[in-house]
Short mmCIF file of C-alpha atoms in Angstrom, two decimals:
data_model
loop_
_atom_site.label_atom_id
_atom_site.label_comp_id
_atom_site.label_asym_id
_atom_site.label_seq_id
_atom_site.Cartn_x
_atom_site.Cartn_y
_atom_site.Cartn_z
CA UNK A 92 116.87 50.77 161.82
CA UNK A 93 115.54 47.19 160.97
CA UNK A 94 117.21 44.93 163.87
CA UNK A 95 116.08 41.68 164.71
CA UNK A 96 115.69 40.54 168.22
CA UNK A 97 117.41 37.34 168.69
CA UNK A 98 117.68 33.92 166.60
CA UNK A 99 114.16 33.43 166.79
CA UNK A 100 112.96 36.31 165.10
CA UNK A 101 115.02 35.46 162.26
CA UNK A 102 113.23 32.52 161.17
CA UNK A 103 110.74 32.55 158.15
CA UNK A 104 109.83 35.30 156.18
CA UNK A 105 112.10 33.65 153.06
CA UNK A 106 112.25 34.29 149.66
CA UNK A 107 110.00 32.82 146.99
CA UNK A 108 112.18 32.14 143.90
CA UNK A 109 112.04 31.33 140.24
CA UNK A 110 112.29 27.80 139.37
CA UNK A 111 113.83 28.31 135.72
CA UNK A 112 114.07 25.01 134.41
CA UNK A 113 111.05 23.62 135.65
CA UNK A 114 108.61 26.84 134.82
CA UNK A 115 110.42 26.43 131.24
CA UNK A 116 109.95 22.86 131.09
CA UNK A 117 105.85 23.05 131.53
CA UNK A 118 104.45 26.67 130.90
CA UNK A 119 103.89 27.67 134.47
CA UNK A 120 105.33 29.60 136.74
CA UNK A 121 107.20 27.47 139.15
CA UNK A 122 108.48 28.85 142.20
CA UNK A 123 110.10 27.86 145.66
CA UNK A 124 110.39 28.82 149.52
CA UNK A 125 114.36 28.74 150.34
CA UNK A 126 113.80 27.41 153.12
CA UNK A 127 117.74 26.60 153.39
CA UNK A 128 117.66 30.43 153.88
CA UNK A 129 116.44 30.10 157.47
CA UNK A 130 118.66 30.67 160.41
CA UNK A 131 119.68 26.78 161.29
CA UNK A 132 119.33 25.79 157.39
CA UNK A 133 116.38 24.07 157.06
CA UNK A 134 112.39 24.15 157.06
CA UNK A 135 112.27 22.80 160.02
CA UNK A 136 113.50 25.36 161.74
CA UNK A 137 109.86 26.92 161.51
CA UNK A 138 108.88 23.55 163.04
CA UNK A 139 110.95 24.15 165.65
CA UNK A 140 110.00 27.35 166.61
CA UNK A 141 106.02 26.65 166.62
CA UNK A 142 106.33 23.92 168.44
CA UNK A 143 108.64 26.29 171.37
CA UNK A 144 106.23 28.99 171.21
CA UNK A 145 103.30 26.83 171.94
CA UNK A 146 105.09 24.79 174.75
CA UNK A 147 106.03 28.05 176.40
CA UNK A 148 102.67 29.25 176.07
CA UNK A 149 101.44 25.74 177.37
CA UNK A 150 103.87 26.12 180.67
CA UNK A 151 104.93 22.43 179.11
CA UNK A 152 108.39 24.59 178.53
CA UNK A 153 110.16 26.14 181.49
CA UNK A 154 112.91 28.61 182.12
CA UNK A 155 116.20 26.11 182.25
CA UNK A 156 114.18 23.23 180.70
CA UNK A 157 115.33 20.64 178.43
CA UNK A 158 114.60 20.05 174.66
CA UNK A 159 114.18 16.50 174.00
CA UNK A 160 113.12 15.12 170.62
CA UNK A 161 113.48 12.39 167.79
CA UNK A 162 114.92 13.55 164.70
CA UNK A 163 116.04 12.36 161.56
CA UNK A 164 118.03 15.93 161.93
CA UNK A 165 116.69 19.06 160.81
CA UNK A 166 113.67 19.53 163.94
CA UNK A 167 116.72 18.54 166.24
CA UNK A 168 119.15 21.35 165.03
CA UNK A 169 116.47 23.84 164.45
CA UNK A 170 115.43 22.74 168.17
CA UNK A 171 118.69 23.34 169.55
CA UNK A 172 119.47 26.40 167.95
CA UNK A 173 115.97 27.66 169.04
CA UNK A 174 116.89 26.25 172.25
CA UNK A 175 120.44 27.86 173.00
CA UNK A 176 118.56 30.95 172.32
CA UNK A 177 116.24 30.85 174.95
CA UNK A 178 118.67 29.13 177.54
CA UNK A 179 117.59 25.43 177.38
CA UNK A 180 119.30 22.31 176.89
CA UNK A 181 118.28 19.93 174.12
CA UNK A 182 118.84 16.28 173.68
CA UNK A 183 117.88 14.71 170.56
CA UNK A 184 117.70 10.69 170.11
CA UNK A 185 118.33 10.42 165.89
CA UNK A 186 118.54 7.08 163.75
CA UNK A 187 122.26 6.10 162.83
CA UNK A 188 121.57 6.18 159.38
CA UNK A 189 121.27 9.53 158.66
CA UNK A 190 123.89 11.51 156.52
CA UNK A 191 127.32 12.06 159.01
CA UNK A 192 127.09 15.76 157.14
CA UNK A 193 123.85 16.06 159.70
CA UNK A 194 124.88 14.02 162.71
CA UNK A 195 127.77 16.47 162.48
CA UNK A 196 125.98 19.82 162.16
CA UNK A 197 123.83 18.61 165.48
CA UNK A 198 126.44 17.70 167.69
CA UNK A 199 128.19 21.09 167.07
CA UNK A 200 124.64 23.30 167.82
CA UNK A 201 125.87 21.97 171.35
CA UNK A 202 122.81 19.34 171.89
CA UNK A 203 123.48 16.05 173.11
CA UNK A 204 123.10 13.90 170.37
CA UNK A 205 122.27 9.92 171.19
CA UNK A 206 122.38 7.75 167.55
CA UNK A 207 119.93 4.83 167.77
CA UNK A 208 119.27 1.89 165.37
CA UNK A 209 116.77 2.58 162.26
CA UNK A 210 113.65 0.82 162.99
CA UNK A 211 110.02 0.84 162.02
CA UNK A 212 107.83 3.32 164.24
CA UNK A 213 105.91 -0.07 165.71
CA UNK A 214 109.05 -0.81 167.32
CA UNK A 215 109.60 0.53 171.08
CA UNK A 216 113.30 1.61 170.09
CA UNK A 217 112.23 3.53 167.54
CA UNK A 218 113.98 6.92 168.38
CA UNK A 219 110.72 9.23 168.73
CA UNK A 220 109.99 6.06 171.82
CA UNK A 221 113.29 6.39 173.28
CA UNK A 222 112.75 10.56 173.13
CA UNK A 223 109.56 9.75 174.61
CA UNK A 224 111.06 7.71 177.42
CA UNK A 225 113.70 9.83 178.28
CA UNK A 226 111.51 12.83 178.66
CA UNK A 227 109.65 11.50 181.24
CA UNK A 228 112.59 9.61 182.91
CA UNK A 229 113.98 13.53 183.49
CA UNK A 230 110.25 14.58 184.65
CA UNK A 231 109.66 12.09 187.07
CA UNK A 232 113.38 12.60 188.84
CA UNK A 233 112.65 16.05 188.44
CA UNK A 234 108.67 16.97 188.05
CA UNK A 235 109.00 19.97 184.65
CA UNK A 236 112.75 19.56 183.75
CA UNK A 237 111.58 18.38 180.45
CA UNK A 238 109.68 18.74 177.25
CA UNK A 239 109.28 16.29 174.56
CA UNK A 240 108.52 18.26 171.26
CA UNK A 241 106.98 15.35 169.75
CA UNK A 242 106.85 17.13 166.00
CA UNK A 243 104.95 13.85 164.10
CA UNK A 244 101.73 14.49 166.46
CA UNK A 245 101.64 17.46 168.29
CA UNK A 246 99.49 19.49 166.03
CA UNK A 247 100.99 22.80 167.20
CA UNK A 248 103.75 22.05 163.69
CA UNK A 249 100.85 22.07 161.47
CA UNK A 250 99.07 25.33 163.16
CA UNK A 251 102.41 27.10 163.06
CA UNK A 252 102.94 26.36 159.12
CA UNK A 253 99.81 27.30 158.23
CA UNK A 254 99.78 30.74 159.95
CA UNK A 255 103.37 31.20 158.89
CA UNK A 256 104.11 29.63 155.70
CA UNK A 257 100.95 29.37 154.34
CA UNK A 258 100.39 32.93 154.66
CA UNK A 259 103.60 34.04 152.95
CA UNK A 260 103.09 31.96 150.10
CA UNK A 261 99.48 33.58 149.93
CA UNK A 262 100.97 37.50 150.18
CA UNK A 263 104.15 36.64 148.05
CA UNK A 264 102.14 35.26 145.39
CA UNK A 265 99.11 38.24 146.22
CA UNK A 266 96.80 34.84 145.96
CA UNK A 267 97.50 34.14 142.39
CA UNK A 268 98.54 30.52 143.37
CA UNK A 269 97.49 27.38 141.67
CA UNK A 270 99.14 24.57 143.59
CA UNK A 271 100.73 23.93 146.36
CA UNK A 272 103.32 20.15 146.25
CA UNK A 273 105.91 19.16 148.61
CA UNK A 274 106.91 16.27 149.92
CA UNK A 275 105.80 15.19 154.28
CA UNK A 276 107.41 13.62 156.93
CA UNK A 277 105.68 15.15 159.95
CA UNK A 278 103.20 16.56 157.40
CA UNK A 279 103.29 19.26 159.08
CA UNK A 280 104.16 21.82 156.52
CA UNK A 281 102.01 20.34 153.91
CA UNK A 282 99.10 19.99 155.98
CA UNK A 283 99.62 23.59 157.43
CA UNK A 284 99.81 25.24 154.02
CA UNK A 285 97.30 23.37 152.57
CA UNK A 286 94.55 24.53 154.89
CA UNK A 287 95.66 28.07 154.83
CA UNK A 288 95.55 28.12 151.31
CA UNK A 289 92.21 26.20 151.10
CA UNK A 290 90.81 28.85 153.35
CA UNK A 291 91.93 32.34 151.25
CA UNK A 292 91.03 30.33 147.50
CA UNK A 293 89.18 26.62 147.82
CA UNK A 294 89.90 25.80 144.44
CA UNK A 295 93.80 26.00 144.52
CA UNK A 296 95.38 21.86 144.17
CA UNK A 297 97.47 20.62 147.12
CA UNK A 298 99.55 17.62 146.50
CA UNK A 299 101.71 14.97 148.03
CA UNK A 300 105.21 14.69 146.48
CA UNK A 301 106.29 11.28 148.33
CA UNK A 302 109.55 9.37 148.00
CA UNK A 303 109.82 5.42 147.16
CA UNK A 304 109.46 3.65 150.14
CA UNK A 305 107.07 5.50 151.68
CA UNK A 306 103.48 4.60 152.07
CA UNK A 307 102.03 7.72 152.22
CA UNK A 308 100.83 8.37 148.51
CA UNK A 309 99.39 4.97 148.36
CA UNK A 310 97.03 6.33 151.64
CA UNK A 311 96.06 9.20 150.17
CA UNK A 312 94.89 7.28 147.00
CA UNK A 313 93.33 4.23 148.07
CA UNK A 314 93.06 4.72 151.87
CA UNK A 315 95.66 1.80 152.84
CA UNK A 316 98.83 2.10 153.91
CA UNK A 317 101.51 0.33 151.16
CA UNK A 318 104.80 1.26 150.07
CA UNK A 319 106.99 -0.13 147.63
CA UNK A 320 110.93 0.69 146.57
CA UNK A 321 113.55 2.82 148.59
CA UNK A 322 114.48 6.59 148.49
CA UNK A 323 118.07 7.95 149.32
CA UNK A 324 116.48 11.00 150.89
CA UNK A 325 116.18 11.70 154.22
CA UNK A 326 113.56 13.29 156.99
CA UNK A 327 110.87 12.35 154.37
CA UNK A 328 108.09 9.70 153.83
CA UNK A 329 106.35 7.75 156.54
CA UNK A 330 104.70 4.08 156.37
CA UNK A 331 102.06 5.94 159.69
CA UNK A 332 99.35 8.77 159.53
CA UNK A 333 101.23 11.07 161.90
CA UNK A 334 98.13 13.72 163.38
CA UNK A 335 99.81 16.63 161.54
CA UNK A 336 99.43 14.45 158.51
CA UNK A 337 95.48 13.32 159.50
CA UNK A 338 92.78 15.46 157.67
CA UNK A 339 95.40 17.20 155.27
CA UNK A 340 93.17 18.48 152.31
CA UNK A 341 95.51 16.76 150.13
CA UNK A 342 94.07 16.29 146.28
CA UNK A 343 96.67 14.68 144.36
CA UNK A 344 99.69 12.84 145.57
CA UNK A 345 102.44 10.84 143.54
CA UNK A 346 105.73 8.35 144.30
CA UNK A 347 108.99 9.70 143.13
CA UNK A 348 111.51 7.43 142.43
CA UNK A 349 115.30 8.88 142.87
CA UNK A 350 115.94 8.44 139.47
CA UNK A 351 113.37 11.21 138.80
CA UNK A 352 114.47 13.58 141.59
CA UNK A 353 118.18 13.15 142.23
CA UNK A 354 118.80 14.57 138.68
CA UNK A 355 116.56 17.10 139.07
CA UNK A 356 118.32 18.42 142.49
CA UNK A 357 121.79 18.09 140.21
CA UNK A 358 120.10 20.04 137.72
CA UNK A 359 118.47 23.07 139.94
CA UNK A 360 122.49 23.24 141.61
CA UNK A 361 124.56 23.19 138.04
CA UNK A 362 122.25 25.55 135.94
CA UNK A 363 120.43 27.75 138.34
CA UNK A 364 123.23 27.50 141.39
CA UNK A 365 120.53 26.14 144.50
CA UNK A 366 122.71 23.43 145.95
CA UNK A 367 119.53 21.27 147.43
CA UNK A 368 119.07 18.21 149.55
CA UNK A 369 117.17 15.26 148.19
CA UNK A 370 113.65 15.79 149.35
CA UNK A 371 114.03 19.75 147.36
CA UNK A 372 114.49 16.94 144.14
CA UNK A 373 110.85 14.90 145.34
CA UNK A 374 109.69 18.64 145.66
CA UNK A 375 110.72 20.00 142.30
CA UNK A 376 109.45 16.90 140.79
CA UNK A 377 105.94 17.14 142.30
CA UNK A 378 105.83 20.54 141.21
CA UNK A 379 106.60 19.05 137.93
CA UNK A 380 103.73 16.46 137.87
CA UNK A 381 101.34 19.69 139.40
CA UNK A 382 101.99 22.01 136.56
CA UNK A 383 101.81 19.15 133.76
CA UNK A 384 98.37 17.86 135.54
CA UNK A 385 97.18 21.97 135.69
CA UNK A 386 97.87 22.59 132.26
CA UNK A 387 100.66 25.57 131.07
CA UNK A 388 99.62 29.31 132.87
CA UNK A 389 99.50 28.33 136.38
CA UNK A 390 101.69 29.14 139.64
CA UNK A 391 102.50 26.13 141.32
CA UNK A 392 104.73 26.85 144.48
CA UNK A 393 106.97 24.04 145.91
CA UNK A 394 109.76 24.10 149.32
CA UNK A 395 112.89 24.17 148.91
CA UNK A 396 113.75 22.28 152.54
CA UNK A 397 117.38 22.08 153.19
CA UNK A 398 120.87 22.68 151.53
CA UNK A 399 122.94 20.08 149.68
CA UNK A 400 126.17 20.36 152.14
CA UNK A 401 123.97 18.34 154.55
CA UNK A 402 124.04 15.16 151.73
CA UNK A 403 127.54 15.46 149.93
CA UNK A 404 128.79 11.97 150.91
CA UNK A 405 125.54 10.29 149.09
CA UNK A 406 124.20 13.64 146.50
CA UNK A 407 127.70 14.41 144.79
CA UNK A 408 129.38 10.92 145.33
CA UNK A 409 128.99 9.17 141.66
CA UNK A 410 130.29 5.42 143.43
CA UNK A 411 127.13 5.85 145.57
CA UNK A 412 125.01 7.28 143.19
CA UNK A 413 126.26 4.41 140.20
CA UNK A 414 125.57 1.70 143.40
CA UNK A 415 122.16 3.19 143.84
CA UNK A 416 120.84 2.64 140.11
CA UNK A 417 120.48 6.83 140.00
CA UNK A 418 121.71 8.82 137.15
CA UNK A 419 125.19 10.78 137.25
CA UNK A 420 125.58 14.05 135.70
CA UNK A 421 128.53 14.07 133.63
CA UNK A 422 129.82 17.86 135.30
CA UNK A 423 129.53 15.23 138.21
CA UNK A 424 130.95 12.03 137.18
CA UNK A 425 134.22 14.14 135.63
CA UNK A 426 135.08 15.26 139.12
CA UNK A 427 136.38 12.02 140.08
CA UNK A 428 139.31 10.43 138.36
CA UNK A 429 138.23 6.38 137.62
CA UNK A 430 139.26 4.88 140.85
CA UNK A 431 139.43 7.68 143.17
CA UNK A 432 139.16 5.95 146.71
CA UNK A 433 136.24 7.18 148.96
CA UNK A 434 137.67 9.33 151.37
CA UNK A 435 139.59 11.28 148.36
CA UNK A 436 136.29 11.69 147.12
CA UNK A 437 134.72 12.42 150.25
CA UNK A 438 138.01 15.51 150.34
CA UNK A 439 137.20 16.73 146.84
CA UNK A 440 133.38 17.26 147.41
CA UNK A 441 134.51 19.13 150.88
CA UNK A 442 136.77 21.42 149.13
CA UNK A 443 134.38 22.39 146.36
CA UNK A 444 131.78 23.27 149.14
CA UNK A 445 133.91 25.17 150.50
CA UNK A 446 135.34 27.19 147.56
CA UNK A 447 131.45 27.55 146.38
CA UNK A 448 130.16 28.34 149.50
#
């Protein structure tokens, strides 16, 4: 019999697929972790469990203990999840803006779930601080109650993605990869990968697929940190060098605007049935820009982070989508009757989720 142990053992280990359109589209073969695949329905679900492993190794994580983290989402379910598991509690401080498709999903994982303003990381209240904060507010009233996971800069992310994920994509592929794109928010899994593929084959390309707004493709370019524009995705970009970002052997690295990778996340759901979230569209369309800059007859691999169903109110909602300036597929756009008030919208997207899914 094949039996897994528990919730943890069931994370990673997923599929690589097939990108059709986009292996079509440039010659190359194109292909994807589903990440969605993994227990808690995200990448960062490996994240999550690194970053455990090596605090219980560390004694930083104690029988009882509490989780506590800042999260744009994912790391905070994945984190809880983890955490129920392996009998600790897990409060996560998360920025208000975030999808309510995510807030949701966290607050029923059981974790205490505390919604802060959005600000810049240079201000104190930005939720990693207030994590921060609390953590050792619950260790000094109680000396080891607490853990903060601290994802953006405790390195233990990037070690864990580069013995895990890198490694997979190096078997699955039997090292006849070419590139390696995705997008970084931690950097974590980019970093990670890219230094266990740079180990096994020196020549393979690893490159930054970053979202409008962020800062982090200008860095890698020029060495300054400047952003320009706004993304609708979430959990990705960064205007800091996070240490699991620092030293990344990163070799080409691009800004996607939405208008580029929204579509392309429509696309991958109506013709090849992968309902995606919007940094899977930045993915797809760095793997894009890698297989066009590599030339047809190479095997670019890309992530495919996180499902769709976490994004439906902004994704598959053509009034926000037309307010944005982003394209609307007409499959899309035909789904809602002119004038079809928000929360009717918000009630048809629900129900076709539901029927697909």
């Amino acid at each position: 019999m094949s039996i897994q142990a528990d919730l943890s053992a069931s994370v990673g280990r997923t599929p690589l697929i097939r990108l059709r359109h986009a292996s079509e589209l440039t010659g190359c073969e194109v292909l994807a972790k589903a990440e969605l695949l993994n227990p808690g329905g995200s990448i960062k679900d490996r994240t999550a469990l690194g970053l455990v492993l090596d605090a219980e190794r560390r004694g930083e994580l104690r029988p009882g203990g509490t989780i506590v983290e800042g999260t744009a989402g994912n790391t905070g379910i994945g984190l809880a999840l983890i955490g129920a598991s392996r009998g600790y509690r897990t409060v996560i401080f998360m920025p208000d803006t975030q999808s309510a498709e995510k807030i949701a999903a966290l607050r029923v994982t059981g974790a205490e779930v505390r919604l802060v303003p959005a600000v810049p990381y240079k201000d104190p209240n930005h939720y990693a601080h207030h994590a921060r904060r609390h953590a050792e507010a619950l260790n000094a009233a109680r000396p080891g109650s607490a853990w903060f996971a601290n994802q953006f800069d405790n390195t233990a992310n990037r070690d864990w993605h580069a013995a895990t994920t890198g490694v997979e994509i190096w078997e699955q592929t039997e090292g006849r990869v070419d590139g390696f794109v995705c997008a970084a928010g931690t950097g974590g899994t980019l970093a990670g990968v890219g230094h266990a593929l740079k180990a096994r084959k020196p020549q393979v390309r690893i490159a930054l697929a970053d979202p409008a707004g962020s800062a982090l493709a200008s860095y890698v370019r020029t060495g300054e940190l400047a952003a320009s524009g706004s993304s609708i995705s979430e959990g990705i970009g960064s205007s800091r060098v996070t240490a699991n970002f620092d030293g990344a052997p990163i070799d080409l690295a691009w800004s996607i605007p939405d208008e580029e990778s929204v579509p392309l996340a429509h696309r991958l759901l109506h013709e090849e049935g992968w309902c995606v979230g919007g940094s899977s569209g930045v993915n797809i369309a760095g793997a894009i820009r890698l297989a066009r800059a590599l030339g047809p007859g190479h095997t670019i691999v890309t992530v495919l982070a996180d499902a769709g169903t976490r994004y439906q109110a902004k994704l598959f909602n053509p009034a926000f989508l037309h307010d944005k300036g982003i394209p609307v597929p007409a499959w899309l756009e035909q789904a809602f009757p002119a004038g079809t008030p928000a929360r009717a919208r918000a009630e048809i997207v629900q129900r076709a989720f539901a029927k697909a899914l």
